[in-house]
Short mmCIF file of C-alpha atoms in Angstrom, two decimals:
data_model
loop_
_atom_site.label_atom_id
_atom_site.label_comp_id
_atom_site.label_asym_id
_atom_site.label_seq_id
_atom_site.Cartn_x
_atom_site.Cartn_y
_atom_site.Cartn_z
CA LYS M 1 -13.49 -6.48 44.74
CA VAL M 2 -15.47 -5.39 41.58
CA VAL M 3 -16.23 -1.83 41.90
CA GLY M 4 -17.77 -1.17 38.01
CA SER M 5 -17.14 -2.30 34.75
CA LEU M 6 -16.05 -0.95 31.27
CA SER M 7 -17.10 -1.88 27.85
CA ALA M 8 -13.93 -2.48 25.72
CA GLY M 9 -13.04 -3.72 22.30
CA VAL M 10 -10.00 -4.45 20.26
CA ARG M 11 -9.17 -4.76 16.75
CA ALA M 12 -6.24 -6.35 15.96
CA VAL M 13 -6.20 -10.37 14.58
CA ALA M 14 -3.97 -9.15 11.37
CA ALA M 15 -1.60 -7.62 13.42
CA LEU M 16 -1.38 -10.40 16.32
CA ARG M 17 -1.25 -13.20 13.70
CA ALA M 18 1.86 -11.56 11.92
CA LEU M 19 3.47 -11.07 15.31
CA SER M 20 2.79 -14.28 16.43
CA ALA M 21 4.59 -15.81 13.44
CA ALA M 22 7.45 -13.84 14.63
CA ALA M 23 7.07 -15.03 18.22
CA ALA M 24 7.06 -18.52 17.06
CA LEU M 25 3.61 -19.22 18.28
CA VAL M 26 0.82 -21.31 16.77
CA ILE M 27 -2.57 -19.46 17.06
CA SER M 28 -5.93 -19.83 15.78
CA ALA M 29 -7.48 -16.44 14.34
CA PRO M 30 -9.54 -15.70 11.57
CA SER M 31 -8.36 -15.04 8.02
CA GLY M 32 -10.06 -14.41 4.73
CA PRO M 33 -11.84 -11.52 3.28
CA GLY M 34 -12.29 -8.51 6.03
CA VAL M 35 -9.13 -9.37 7.79
CA GLY M 36 -6.58 -6.57 7.03
CA ALA M 37 -3.52 -7.71 5.06
CA ALA M 38 -0.79 -5.60 6.48
CA GLY M 39 -1.74 -5.92 10.00
CA THR M 40 0.26 -2.72 11.33
CA SER M 41 -2.23 -1.44 13.96
CA LEU M 42 -4.09 -2.35 16.92
CA THR M 43 -7.20 -0.21 17.77
CA VAL M 44 -8.83 -0.15 21.21
CA THR M 45 -12.21 1.29 21.66
CA LEU M 46 -13.83 1.60 24.86
CA GLY M 47 -17.48 2.51 25.41
CA GLU M 48 -19.52 2.37 28.70
CA LEU M 49 -17.88 3.10 31.94
CA ARG M 50 -20.17 1.88 34.85
CA LEU M 51 -19.20 2.56 38.42
CA ASP M 52 -20.93 0.75 41.38
CA ALA M 53 -22.71 2.12 43.93
CA SER M 54 -20.08 1.23 46.32
CA VAL M 55 -17.37 4.00 44.91
CA ASP M 56 -17.71 6.76 47.21
CA ALA M 57 -21.20 8.25 45.91
CA SER M 58 -21.03 10.72 48.96
CA ARG M 59 -19.83 13.28 46.57
CA GLY M 60 -21.78 12.93 43.86
CA PRO M 61 -20.50 12.73 40.16
CA SER M 62 -16.71 13.65 39.55
CA ALA M 63 -14.40 13.87 36.69
CA THR M 64 -13.39 10.42 36.06
CA TRP M 65 -11.11 9.22 33.16
CA VAL M 66 -9.05 5.93 31.85
CA VAL M 67 -5.71 5.54 31.57
CA VAL M 68 -4.93 2.95 28.64
CA ASP M 69 -1.60 0.99 28.91
CA VAL M 70 -1.25 -0.85 25.95
CA LEU M 71 1.71 -3.35 27.27
CA GLY M 72 3.86 -0.33 28.74
CA THR M 73 4.46 1.25 25.25
CA GLY M 74 2.74 4.57 26.40
CA ASP M 75 -0.39 5.88 27.77
CA ALA M 76 -3.24 7.57 26.53
CA LEU M 77 -5.88 9.37 28.29
CA THR M 78 -9.62 9.18 27.60
CA PRO M 79 -11.71 12.36 27.71
CA GLN M 80 -12.73 13.05 31.41
CA VAL M 81 -16.46 12.42 31.84
CA ALA M 82 -19.08 13.24 34.88
CA VAL M 83 -19.78 9.88 36.46
CA ARG M 84 -22.10 9.28 39.72
CA PRO M 85 -21.53 6.11 41.23
CA GLY M 86 -24.38 3.69 40.37
CA ALA M 87 -24.68 5.47 37.00
CA ALA M 88 -22.49 4.74 33.58
CA ALA M 89 -21.35 7.15 31.11
CA ASP M 90 -20.04 6.88 27.72
CA LEU M 91 -16.02 7.44 27.07
CA ALA M 92 -16.47 7.07 23.11
CA PHE M 93 -12.65 6.43 22.93
CA ASP M 94 -11.37 4.79 20.04
CA ARG M 95 -7.48 5.21 19.39
CA THR M 96 -5.18 3.22 16.82
CA TYR M 97 -1.77 2.15 18.07
CA ALA M 98 0.69 1.53 15.13
CA CYS M 99 2.54 -1.98 15.64
CA GLY M 100 4.51 -2.14 12.28
CA PRO M 101 7.86 -3.69 12.52
CA ASP M 102 9.83 -0.70 13.45
CA SER M 103 7.50 0.18 16.32
CA ALA M 104 8.02 -0.34 20.52
CA LEU M 105 4.72 -1.92 20.47
CA HIS M 106 5.71 -4.45 17.83
CA SER M 107 8.57 -5.32 20.11
CA ALA M 108 6.40 -5.34 23.35
CA LEU M 109 3.88 -7.68 21.75
CA VAL M 110 6.31 -10.00 20.51
CA ALA M 111 8.11 -10.39 23.62
CA ALA M 112 4.42 -10.35 25.23
CA LEU M 113 3.61 -13.27 23.05
CA ARG M 114 6.81 -15.23 24.04
CA SER M 115 6.35 -14.68 27.78
CA PRO M 116 5.23 -17.53 29.92
CA GLU M 117 3.21 -15.02 32.28
CA GLU M 118 -0.33 -14.28 31.10
CA GLU M 119 -0.26 -10.60 32.41
CA ASP M 120 2.60 -9.62 30.09
CA ALA M 121 -0.34 -9.72 27.12
CA GLU M 122 -2.60 -7.45 29.01
CA ILE M 123 -3.94 -4.08 27.97
CA ALA M 124 -4.34 -2.56 31.04
CA PHE M 125 -7.21 0.30 31.91
CA HIS M 126 -6.63 2.23 35.10
CA VAL M 127 -9.99 4.24 36.10
CA VAL M 128 -9.23 7.10 38.11
CA ARG M 129 -11.15 10.03 39.50
CA ARG M 130 -10.63 13.50 40.93
CA ASP M 131 -12.19 14.77 43.90
CA GLU M 132 -14.03 17.88 42.99
CA ALA M 133 -13.72 19.13 46.64
CA THR M 134 -10.21 18.70 47.11
CA GLY M 135 -8.86 18.53 43.29
CA ARG M 136 -7.12 15.40 44.49
CA GLU M 137 -7.06 12.28 41.85
CA ALA M 138 -7.61 8.66 43.16
CA PRO M 139 -7.50 5.38 41.41
CA VAL M 140 -10.98 3.78 41.47
CA GLY M 141 -9.76 0.56 39.98
CA THR M 142 -8.09 -1.43 36.87
CA ALA M 143 -9.78 -3.62 34.06
CA ARG M 144 -7.60 -6.04 31.79
CA TYR M 145 -7.98 -7.43 28.42
CA ASN M 146 -5.95 -9.99 27.54
CA LEU M 147 -4.45 -9.99 24.04
CA GLU M 148 -3.56 -14.08 24.09
CA ASP M 149 -7.24 -14.72 24.73
CA PHE M 150 -8.33 -12.58 21.78
CA LEU M 151 -5.96 -14.55 19.99
CA HIS M 152 -6.80 -17.94 20.92
CA ALA M 153 -10.53 -17.26 21.01
CA PRO M 154 -12.71 -19.31 18.61
CA ALA M 155 -13.20 -17.50 15.01
CA LYS M 156 -16.08 -15.89 14.85
CA GLY M 157 -16.57 -15.60 11.06
CA ALA M 158 -13.81 -13.43 9.19
CA SER M 159 -13.45 -10.93 11.51
CA ASP M 160 -10.60 -8.71 12.76
CA ARG M 161 -12.20 -7.40 15.46
CA MET M 162 -13.14 -8.61 19.24
CA PRO M 163 -16.70 -6.80 19.90
CA PRO M 164 -17.15 -4.93 23.12
CA THR M 165 -17.21 -6.90 26.16
CA ALA M 166 -17.81 -5.40 29.85
CA LEU M 167 -14.67 -6.22 31.70
CA PRO M 168 -14.45 -5.94 35.38
CA ILE M 169 -13.01 -3.25 37.25
CA LEU M 170 -11.02 -4.47 40.44
CA SER M 171 -10.20 -1.96 43.17
CA PRO M 172 -6.60 -1.11 43.78
CA SER M 173 -6.51 -3.65 46.82
CA ALA M 174 -7.52 -6.31 44.35
CA THR M 175 -5.27 -5.17 41.11
CA PRO M 176 -2.60 -7.67 40.61
CA VAL M 177 0.42 -5.53 40.45
#
């Protein structure tokens, strides 16, 4: 069940092109002016977090945040925002992850690009809320961004950036493990 949406963007085509060569894959991705030559980082940007009214609205706005899992190489937490179900809040999250040859992310990306399993190349965004009355944390759901889809998307000019996209947030019961 879809319980909301999350606006997410990624900048990493140059890095992924270099890694795909290491993974012995052929990809179609932009090149030319504006595409970083070094290709040693991946940047994740999160904007609007919107929760559907179906999310427990009886308690009003609650502290909500997103755990960003980039291929299992360490999680980052967005700032907490007060968001009311049926409304939206801006996360204003922008984080750059190093993926140079000696990084854990480099190894994870090469393995993900070699893997036949689609979910191995996904960035997972786990949305969590805190019940203000009890202090308990509970998962709202998970949105996913597939880096292989990003790599194989038709080139939109010479850009290293995938524009923000509204990703569906699936409830925990509908989220594949």
